[in-house]
GROMACS .gro file of N, CA and C in nm:
model
  375
    1MET      N    1  13.150  -4.273   6.202
    1MET     CA    2  13.169  -4.225   6.338
    1MET      C    3  13.247  -4.095   6.339
    2GLN      N    4  13.347  -4.080   6.251
    2GLN     CA    5  13.425  -3.958   6.246
    2GLN      C    6  13.338  -3.839   6.206
    3GLY      N    7  13.242  -3.863   6.119
    3GLY     CA    8  13.151  -3.757   6.077
    3GLY      C    9  13.068  -3.706   6.193
    4ALA      N   10  13.021  -3.799   6.277
    4ALA     CA   11  12.941  -3.760   6.394
    4ALA      C   12  13.026  -3.681   6.492
    5ASN      N   13  13.150  -3.723   6.511
    5ASN     CA   14  13.240  -3.651   6.602
    5ASN      C   15  13.269  -3.510   6.549
    6ALA      N   16  13.291  -3.499   6.420
    6ALA     CA   17  13.318  -3.368   6.359
    6ALA      C   18  13.197  -3.278   6.374
    7TYR      N   19  13.078  -3.333   6.352
    7TYR     CA   20  12.955  -3.255   6.366
    7TYR      C   21  12.938  -3.208   6.510
    8ALA      N   22  12.963  -3.296   6.606
    8ALA     CA   23  12.950  -3.259   6.747
    8ALA      C   24  13.047  -3.148   6.784
    9LYS      N   25  13.169  -3.154   6.729
    9LYS     CA   26  13.269  -3.051   6.758
    9LYS      C   27  13.224  -2.917   6.702
   10VAL      N   28  13.171  -2.915   6.581
   10VAL     CA   29  13.123  -2.791   6.520
   10VAL      C   30  13.003  -2.738   6.599
   11ALA      N   31  12.914  -2.826   6.640
   11ALA     CA   32  12.796  -2.783   6.715
   11ALA      C   33  12.838  -2.717   6.846
   12ARG      N   34  12.939  -2.772   6.913
   12ARG     CA   35  12.987  -2.713   7.039
   12ARG      C   36  13.047  -2.576   7.015
   13SER      N   37  13.121  -2.562   6.907
   13SER     CA   38  13.187  -2.434   6.881
   13SER      C   39  13.088  -2.330   6.830
   14ALA      N   40  12.969  -2.370   6.790
   14ALA     CA   41  12.870  -2.278   6.738
   14ALA      C   42  12.783  -2.217   6.849
   15LEU      N   43  12.809  -2.251   6.973
   15LEU     CA   44  12.732  -2.196   7.084
   15LEU      C   45  12.765  -2.049   7.102
   16THR      N   46  12.664  -1.971   7.137
   16THR     CA   47  12.689  -1.832   7.174
   16THR      C   48  12.755  -1.832   7.311
   17PRO      N   49  12.819  -1.723   7.350
   17PRO     CA   50  12.879  -1.717   7.484
   17PRO      C   51  12.777  -1.745   7.595
   18ARG      N   52  12.656  -1.692   7.582
   18ARG     CA   53  12.552  -1.717   7.684
   18ARG      C   54  12.516  -1.864   7.690
   19GLU      N   55  12.504  -1.928   7.573
   19GLU     CA   56  12.472  -2.071   7.569
   19GLU      C   57  12.585  -2.153   7.629
   20ALA      N   58  12.708  -2.114   7.601
   20ALA     CA   59  12.824  -2.186   7.657
   20ALA      C   60  12.828  -2.171   7.808
   21GLU      N   61  12.803  -2.050   7.858
   21GLU     CA   62  12.800  -2.029   8.003
   21GLU      C   63  12.690  -2.112   8.068
   22ALA      N   64  12.573  -2.113   8.006
   22ALA     CA   65  12.461  -2.193   8.059
   22ALA      C   66  12.497  -2.341   8.060
   23ALA      N   67  12.559  -2.389   7.953
   23ALA     CA   68  12.595  -2.531   7.944
   23ALA      C   69  12.694  -2.569   8.053
   24VAL      N   70  12.792  -2.484   8.078
   24VAL     CA   71  12.893  -2.514   8.181
   24VAL      C   72  12.828  -2.511   8.320
   25LEU      N   73  12.741  -2.415   8.344
   25LEU     CA   74  12.670  -2.411   8.473
   25LEU      C   75  12.586  -2.536   8.494
   26LEU      N   76  12.519  -2.580   8.388
   26LEU     CA   77  12.437  -2.702   8.398
   26LEU      C   78  12.524  -2.825   8.420
   27LYS      N   79  12.640  -2.828   8.356
   27LYS     CA   80  12.732  -2.940   8.377
   27LYS      C   81  12.778  -2.944   8.523
   28ALA      N   82  12.814  -2.828   8.578
   28ALA     CA   83  12.856  -2.822   8.718
   28ALA      C   84  12.742  -2.863   8.810
   29ALA      N   85  12.621  -2.817   8.780
   29ALA     CA   86  12.505  -2.853   8.861
   29ALA      C   87  12.481  -3.003   8.856
   30GLY      N   88  12.493  -3.061   8.738
   30GLY     CA   89  12.473  -3.205   8.723
   30GLY      C   90  12.574  -3.287   8.802
   31ARG      N   91  12.698  -3.241   8.801
   31ARG     CA   92  12.802  -3.312   8.876
   31ARG      C   93  12.772  -3.307   9.026
   32LEU      N   94  12.724  -3.193   9.074
   32LEU     CA   95  12.692  -3.180   9.217
   32LEU      C   96  12.563  -3.253   9.253
   33GLN      N   97  12.467  -3.252   9.161
   33GLN     CA   98  12.337  -3.315   9.185
   33GLN      C   99  12.353  -3.462   9.222
   34ALA      N  100  12.450  -3.527   9.164
   34ALA     CA  101  12.472  -3.669   9.188
   34ALA      C  102  12.500  -3.698   9.336
   35PHE      N  103  12.542  -3.597   9.411
   35PHE     CA  104  12.578  -3.618   9.552
   35PHE      C  105  12.469  -3.572   9.649
   36THR      N  106  12.354  -3.526   9.599
   36THR     CA  107  12.251  -3.472   9.687
   36THR      C  108  12.153  -3.576   9.739
   37THR      N  109  12.160  -3.696   9.688
   37THR     CA  110  12.069  -3.801   9.735
   37THR      C  111  12.140  -3.885   9.840
   38GLY      N  112  12.067  -3.921   9.941
   38GLY     CA  113  12.125  -4.003  10.047
   38GLY      C  114  12.217  -3.922  10.137
   39GLU      N  115  12.293  -3.992  10.216
   39GLU     CA  116  12.386  -3.928  10.307
   39GLU      C  117  12.508  -3.879  10.230
   40VAL      N  118  12.543  -3.755  10.253
   40VAL     CA  119  12.656  -3.695  10.182
   40VAL      C  120  12.780  -3.707  10.269
   41THR      N  121  12.881  -3.768  10.215
   41THR     CA  122  13.009  -3.778  10.285
   41THR      C  123  13.118  -3.725  10.194
   42GLY      N  124  13.224  -3.679  10.254
   42GLY     CA  125  13.336  -3.628  10.176
   42GLY      C  126  13.400  -3.738  10.094
   43SER      N  127  13.435  -3.707   9.972
   43SER     CA  128  13.502  -3.803   9.886
   43SER      C  129  13.582  -3.726   9.782
   44THR      N  130  13.671  -3.794   9.717
   44THR     CA  131  13.749  -3.732   9.611
   44THR      C  132  13.657  -3.683   9.500
   45GLU      N  133  13.557  -3.764   9.466
   45GLU     CA  134  13.465  -3.728   9.358
   45GLU      C  135  13.384  -3.604   9.394
   46LEU      N  136  13.339  -3.595   9.519
   46LEU     CA  137  13.264  -3.477   9.562
   46LEU      C  138  13.353  -3.354   9.556
   47ASN      N  139  13.475  -3.366   9.607
   47ASN     CA  140  13.567  -3.251   9.603
   47ASN      C  141  13.599  -3.209   9.460
   48GLU      N  142  13.611  -3.305   9.369
   48GLU     CA  143  13.635  -3.271   9.229
   48GLU      C  144  13.517  -3.195   9.171
   49ALA      N  145  13.394  -3.238   9.204
   49ALA     CA  146  13.274  -3.169   9.156
   49ALA      C  147  13.268  -3.027   9.214
   50LEU      N  148  13.302  -3.014   9.342
   50LEU     CA  149  13.302  -2.882   9.405
   50LEU      C  150  13.409  -2.792   9.344
   51MET      N  151  13.526  -2.847   9.317
   51MET     CA  152  13.634  -2.767   9.256
   51MET      C  153  13.599  -2.726   9.112
   52PHE      N  154  13.529  -2.813   9.039
   52PHE     CA  155  13.484  -2.776   8.905
   52PHE      C  156  13.389  -2.659   8.914
   53ASN      N  157  13.294  -2.666   9.008
   53ASN     CA  158  13.199  -2.557   9.027
   53ASN      C  159  13.272  -2.429   9.066
   54GLN      N  160  13.375  -2.442   9.148
   54GLN     CA  161  13.453  -2.325   9.190
   54GLN      C  162  13.525  -2.262   9.069
   55ARG      N  163  13.579  -2.345   8.981
   55ARG     CA  164  13.645  -2.291   8.861
   55ARG      C  165  13.545  -2.217   8.772
   56VAL      N  166  13.425  -2.274   8.758
   56VAL     CA  167  13.321  -2.208   8.677
   56VAL      C  168  13.290  -2.071   8.734
   57TRP      N  169  13.269  -2.067   8.866
   57TRP     CA  170  13.232  -1.940   8.929
   57TRP      C  171  13.349  -1.843   8.934
   58THR      N  172  13.471  -1.891   8.939
   58THR     CA  173  13.588  -1.803   8.933
   58THR      C  174  13.592  -1.733   8.798
   59ILE      N  175  13.562  -1.805   8.693
   59ILE     CA  176  13.559  -1.747   8.559
   59ILE      C  177  13.447  -1.644   8.549
   60LEU      N  178  13.328  -1.679   8.599
   60LEU     CA  179  13.216  -1.584   8.596
   60LEU      C  180  13.247  -1.458   8.675
   61ALA      N  181  13.302  -1.475   8.795
   61ALA     CA  182  13.335  -1.361   8.880
   61ALA      C  183  13.442  -1.274   8.813
   62GLY      N  184  13.539  -1.337   8.751
   62GLY     CA  185  13.642  -1.262   8.681
   62GLY      C  186  13.586  -1.184   8.563
   63ALA      N  187  13.491  -1.244   8.493
   63ALA     CA  188  13.431  -1.176   8.378
   63ALA      C  189  13.353  -1.053   8.419
   64VAL      N  190  13.277  -1.062   8.528
   64VAL     CA  191  13.199  -0.944   8.570
   64VAL      C  192  13.287  -0.839   8.638
   65ALA      N  193  13.404  -0.879   8.685
   65ALA     CA  194  13.495  -0.782   8.748
   65ALA      C  195  13.572  -0.702   8.643
   66ASP      N  196  13.574  -0.749   8.520
   66ASP     CA  197  13.645  -0.680   8.413
   66ASP      C  198  13.577  -0.546   8.384
   67PRO      N  199  13.651  -0.436   8.394
   67PRO     CA  200  13.591  -0.305   8.367
   67PRO      C  201  13.530  -0.292   8.227
   68ALA      N  202  13.575  -0.375   8.134
   68ALA     CA  203  13.520  -0.370   7.998
   68ALA      C  204  13.389  -0.447   7.984
   69ASN      N  205  13.347  -0.515   8.091
   69ASN     CA  206  13.222  -0.591   8.085
   69ASN      C  207  13.106  -0.495   8.063
   70PRO      N  208  13.021  -0.522   7.962
   70PRO     CA  209  12.913  -0.429   7.928
   70PRO      C  210  12.789  -0.437   8.019
   71LEU      N  211  12.785  -0.534   8.111
   71LEU     CA  212  12.669  -0.545   8.199
   71LEU      C  213  12.657  -0.422   8.289
   72PRO      N  214  12.534  -0.388   8.325
   72PRO     CA  215  12.516  -0.276   8.419
   72PRO      C  216  12.584  -0.308   8.554
   73ASP      N  217  12.629  -0.202   8.620
   73ASP     CA  218  12.701  -0.219   8.746
   73ASP      C  219  12.623  -0.298   8.850
   74ASP      N  220  12.492  -0.277   8.860
   74ASP     CA  221  12.415  -0.349   8.962
   74ASP      C  222  12.411  -0.499   8.934
   75ILE      N  223  12.402  -0.538   8.810
   75ILE     CA  224  12.403  -0.681   8.776
   75ILE      C  225  12.542  -0.740   8.803
   76ARG      N  226  12.645  -0.665   8.767
   76ARG     CA  227  12.781  -0.712   8.794
   76ARG      C  228  12.803  -0.732   8.944
   77GLN      N  229  12.753  -0.639   9.024
   77GLN     CA  230  12.767  -0.650   9.169
   77GLN      C  231  12.687  -0.769   9.222
   78ASN      N  232  12.567  -0.792   9.168
   78ASN     CA  233  12.486  -0.906   9.211
   78ASN      C  234  12.556  -1.039   9.181
   79VAL      N  235  12.614  -1.050   9.063
   79VAL     CA  236  12.686  -1.173   9.027
   79VAL      C  237  12.807  -1.191   9.120
   80THR      N  238  12.875  -1.083   9.150
   80THR     CA  239  12.989  -1.090   9.242
   80THR      C  240  12.943  -1.138   9.380
   81ASN      N  241  12.833  -1.084   9.429
   81ASN     CA  242  12.780  -1.126   9.559
   81ASN      C  243  12.741  -1.273   9.560
   82ILE      N  244  12.680  -1.318   9.451
   82ILE     CA  245  12.643  -1.461   9.441
   82ILE      C  246  12.770  -1.547   9.438
   83ALA      N  247  12.871  -1.501   9.365
   83ALA     CA  248  12.997  -1.576   9.358
   83ALA      C  249  13.059  -1.590   9.496
   84ILE      N  250  13.057  -1.485   9.575
   84ILE     CA  251  13.110  -1.492   9.712
   84ILE      C  252  13.034  -1.596   9.793
   85PHE      N  253  12.901  -1.597   9.781
   85PHE     CA  254  12.821  -1.698   9.850
   85PHE      C  255  12.859  -1.838   9.803
   86VAL      N  256  12.875  -1.854   9.672
   86VAL     CA  257  12.910  -1.985   9.615
   86VAL      C  258  13.046  -2.031   9.669
   87PHE      N  259  13.145  -1.942   9.670
   87PHE     CA  260  13.278  -1.979   9.719
   87PHE      C  261  13.272  -2.021   9.866
   88ARG      N  262  13.198  -1.948   9.946
   88ARG     CA  263  13.186  -1.982  10.088
   88ARG      C  264  13.116  -2.117  10.107
   89THR      N  265  13.012  -2.139  10.027
   89THR     CA  266  12.936  -2.264  10.037
   89THR      C  267  13.022  -2.382   9.993
   90ILE      N  268  13.103  -2.363   9.890
   90ILE     CA  269  13.192  -2.469   9.843
   90ILE      C  270  13.291  -2.507   9.953
   91ILE      N  271  13.354  -2.408  10.012
   91ILE     CA  272  13.450  -2.436  10.119
   91ILE      C  273  13.381  -2.506  10.235
   92ASP      N  274  13.263  -2.457  10.272
   92ASP     CA  275  13.188  -2.518  10.382
   92ASP      C  276  13.151  -2.663  10.349
   93ALA      N  277  13.112  -2.688  10.223
   93ALA     CA  278  13.075  -2.825  10.183
   93ALA      C  279  13.196  -2.917  10.178
   94MET      N  280  13.314  -2.862  10.150
   94MET     CA  281  13.435  -2.945  10.153
   94MET      C  282  13.470  -2.982  10.297
   95ILE      N  283  13.448  -2.889  10.387
   95ILE     CA  284  13.480  -2.914  10.528
   95ILE      C  285  13.377  -3.005  10.593
   96GLU      N  286  13.250  -2.973  10.568
   96GLU     CA  287  13.140  -3.048  10.629
   96GLU      C  288  13.032  -3.072  10.524
   97PRO      N  289  13.044  -3.180  10.446
   97PRO     CA  290  12.948  -3.206  10.338
   97PRO      C  291  12.806  -3.225  10.391
   98ALA      N  292  12.711  -3.165  10.320
   98ALA     CA  293  12.569  -3.180  10.354
   98ALA      C  294  12.487  -3.157  10.227
   99ALA      N  295  12.380  -3.233  10.215
   99ALA     CA  296  12.296  -3.226  10.095
   99ALA      C  297  12.242  -3.085  10.073
  100HIS      N  298  12.200  -3.016  10.179
  100HIS     CA  299  12.140  -2.883  10.160
  100HIS      C  300  12.240  -2.782  10.103
  101LYS      N  301  12.366  -2.797  10.133
  101LYS     CA  302  12.469  -2.708  10.077
  101LYS      C  303  12.484  -2.733   9.927
  102LEU      N  304  12.487  -2.861   9.891
  102LEU     CA  305  12.501  -2.895   9.749
  102LEU      C  306  12.375  -2.856   9.672
  103GLU      N  307  12.259  -2.874   9.734
  103GLU     CA  308  12.134  -2.838   9.669
  103GLU      C  309  12.128  -2.687   9.642
  104ALA      N  310  12.182  -2.607   9.734
  104ALA     CA  311  12.186  -2.462   9.713
  104ALA      C  312  12.272  -2.427   9.592
  105LEU      N  313  12.386  -2.493   9.578
  105LEU     CA  314  12.475  -2.469   9.464
  105LEU      C  315  12.408  -2.515   9.333
  106VAL      N  316  12.345  -2.630   9.336
  106VAL     CA  317  12.276  -2.682   9.218
  106VAL      C  318  12.166  -2.586   9.176
  107SER      N  319  12.088  -2.539   9.273
  107SER     CA  320  11.978  -2.447   9.243
  107SER      C  321  12.028  -2.317   9.183
  108LEU      N  322  12.133  -2.260   9.240
  108LEU     CA  323  12.190  -2.137   9.185
  108LEU      C  324  12.237  -2.156   9.042
  109ASN      N  325  12.311  -2.263   9.018
  109ASN     CA  326  12.360  -2.290   8.883
  109ASN      C  327  12.245  -2.307   8.785
  110ASN      N  328  12.144  -2.384   8.824
  110ASN     CA  329  12.030  -2.408   8.735
  110ASN      C  330  11.953  -2.280   8.706
  111HIS      N  331  11.932  -2.197   8.808
  111HIS     CA  332  11.858  -2.073   8.788
  111HIS      C  333  11.935  -1.974   8.701
  112LEU      N  334  12.065  -1.963   8.724
  112LEU     CA  335  12.144  -1.873   8.641
  112LEU      C  336  12.149  -1.923   8.497
  113ALA      N  337  12.163  -2.053   8.479
  113ALA     CA  338  12.163  -2.111   8.344
  113ALA      C  339  12.029  -2.083   8.275
  114ALA      N  340  11.919  -2.097   8.348
  114ALA     CA  341  11.787  -2.069   8.290
  114ALA      C  342  11.778  -1.924   8.246
  115GLY      N  343  11.830  -1.833   8.329
  115GLY     CA  344  11.830  -1.692   8.292
  115GLY      C  345  11.913  -1.666   8.167
  116LEU      N  346  12.027  -1.730   8.158
  116LEU     CA  347  12.112  -1.714   8.040
  116LEU      C  348  12.045  -1.768   7.914
  117GLN      N  349  11.961  -1.869   7.933
  117GLN     CA  350  11.891  -1.930   7.820
  117GLN      C  351  11.760  -1.857   7.789
  118GLY      N  352  11.727  -1.757   7.870
  118GLY     CA  353  11.604  -1.682   7.847
  118GLY      C  354  11.479  -1.752   7.896
  119SER      N  355  11.496  -1.848   7.985
  119SER     CA  356  11.385  -1.925   8.038
  119SER      C  357  11.349  -1.874   8.178
  120PRO      N  358  11.219  -1.864   8.210
  120PRO     CA  359  11.181  -1.815   8.343
  120PRO      C  360  11.209  -1.915   8.454
  121THR      N  361  11.217  -2.042   8.422
  121THR     CA  362  11.243  -2.144   8.524
  121THR      C  363  11.349  -2.240   8.473
  122PRO      N  364  11.427  -2.296   8.565
  122PRO     CA  365  11.531  -2.390   8.522
  122PRO      C  366  11.471  -2.519   8.469
  123SER      N  367  11.538  -2.576   8.370
  123SER     CA  368  11.497  -2.708   8.321
  123SER      C  369  11.563  -2.813   8.407
  124ALA      N  370  11.510  -2.933   8.400
  124ALA     CA  371  11.569  -3.043   8.477
  124ALA      C  372  11.707  -3.073   8.423
  125ALA      N  373  11.803  -3.085   8.513
  125ALA     CA  374  11.941  -3.113   8.469
  125ALA      C  375  11.964  -3.259   8.454
   0.00000   0.00000   0.00000
C-alpha cells in the first residue's frame, strides 16, 4: 500500500502546470456539480464548494494579473473578465442558490479545463 501511495504522490507532482490547473478546475466543477440536481438550497457544503471555486479563480486571476505572465494581453484580459463573472456568480449563488448559477460555474470550469488540456470539448467530470 505504501508503494501505491508513493507512486500516486510522484504522479501528482509530475503534472505540468497546465495539467495541474485543469485538474483543480475539474475538481471545483465536480464539487459544484453535486449540487445542480434537484432543488438547490443553501448549505455549509454548498458554500464550501463555492469558496473552493472562488479560491481557484482567485489564483487564476492573480496569475494573469502578474506583469511577468507570458500570455498575450487579450487572453489575460479575457481570463480577468471571466474571473469577475465567476466571483459575481459565486456571491449571487451564496445569497440565492439556484441550479442555473452552479451550472454556469461548472460549465466555465469544464470548458477552461478542456482548453488547458488541448481538447476542443470538455470531458465529463
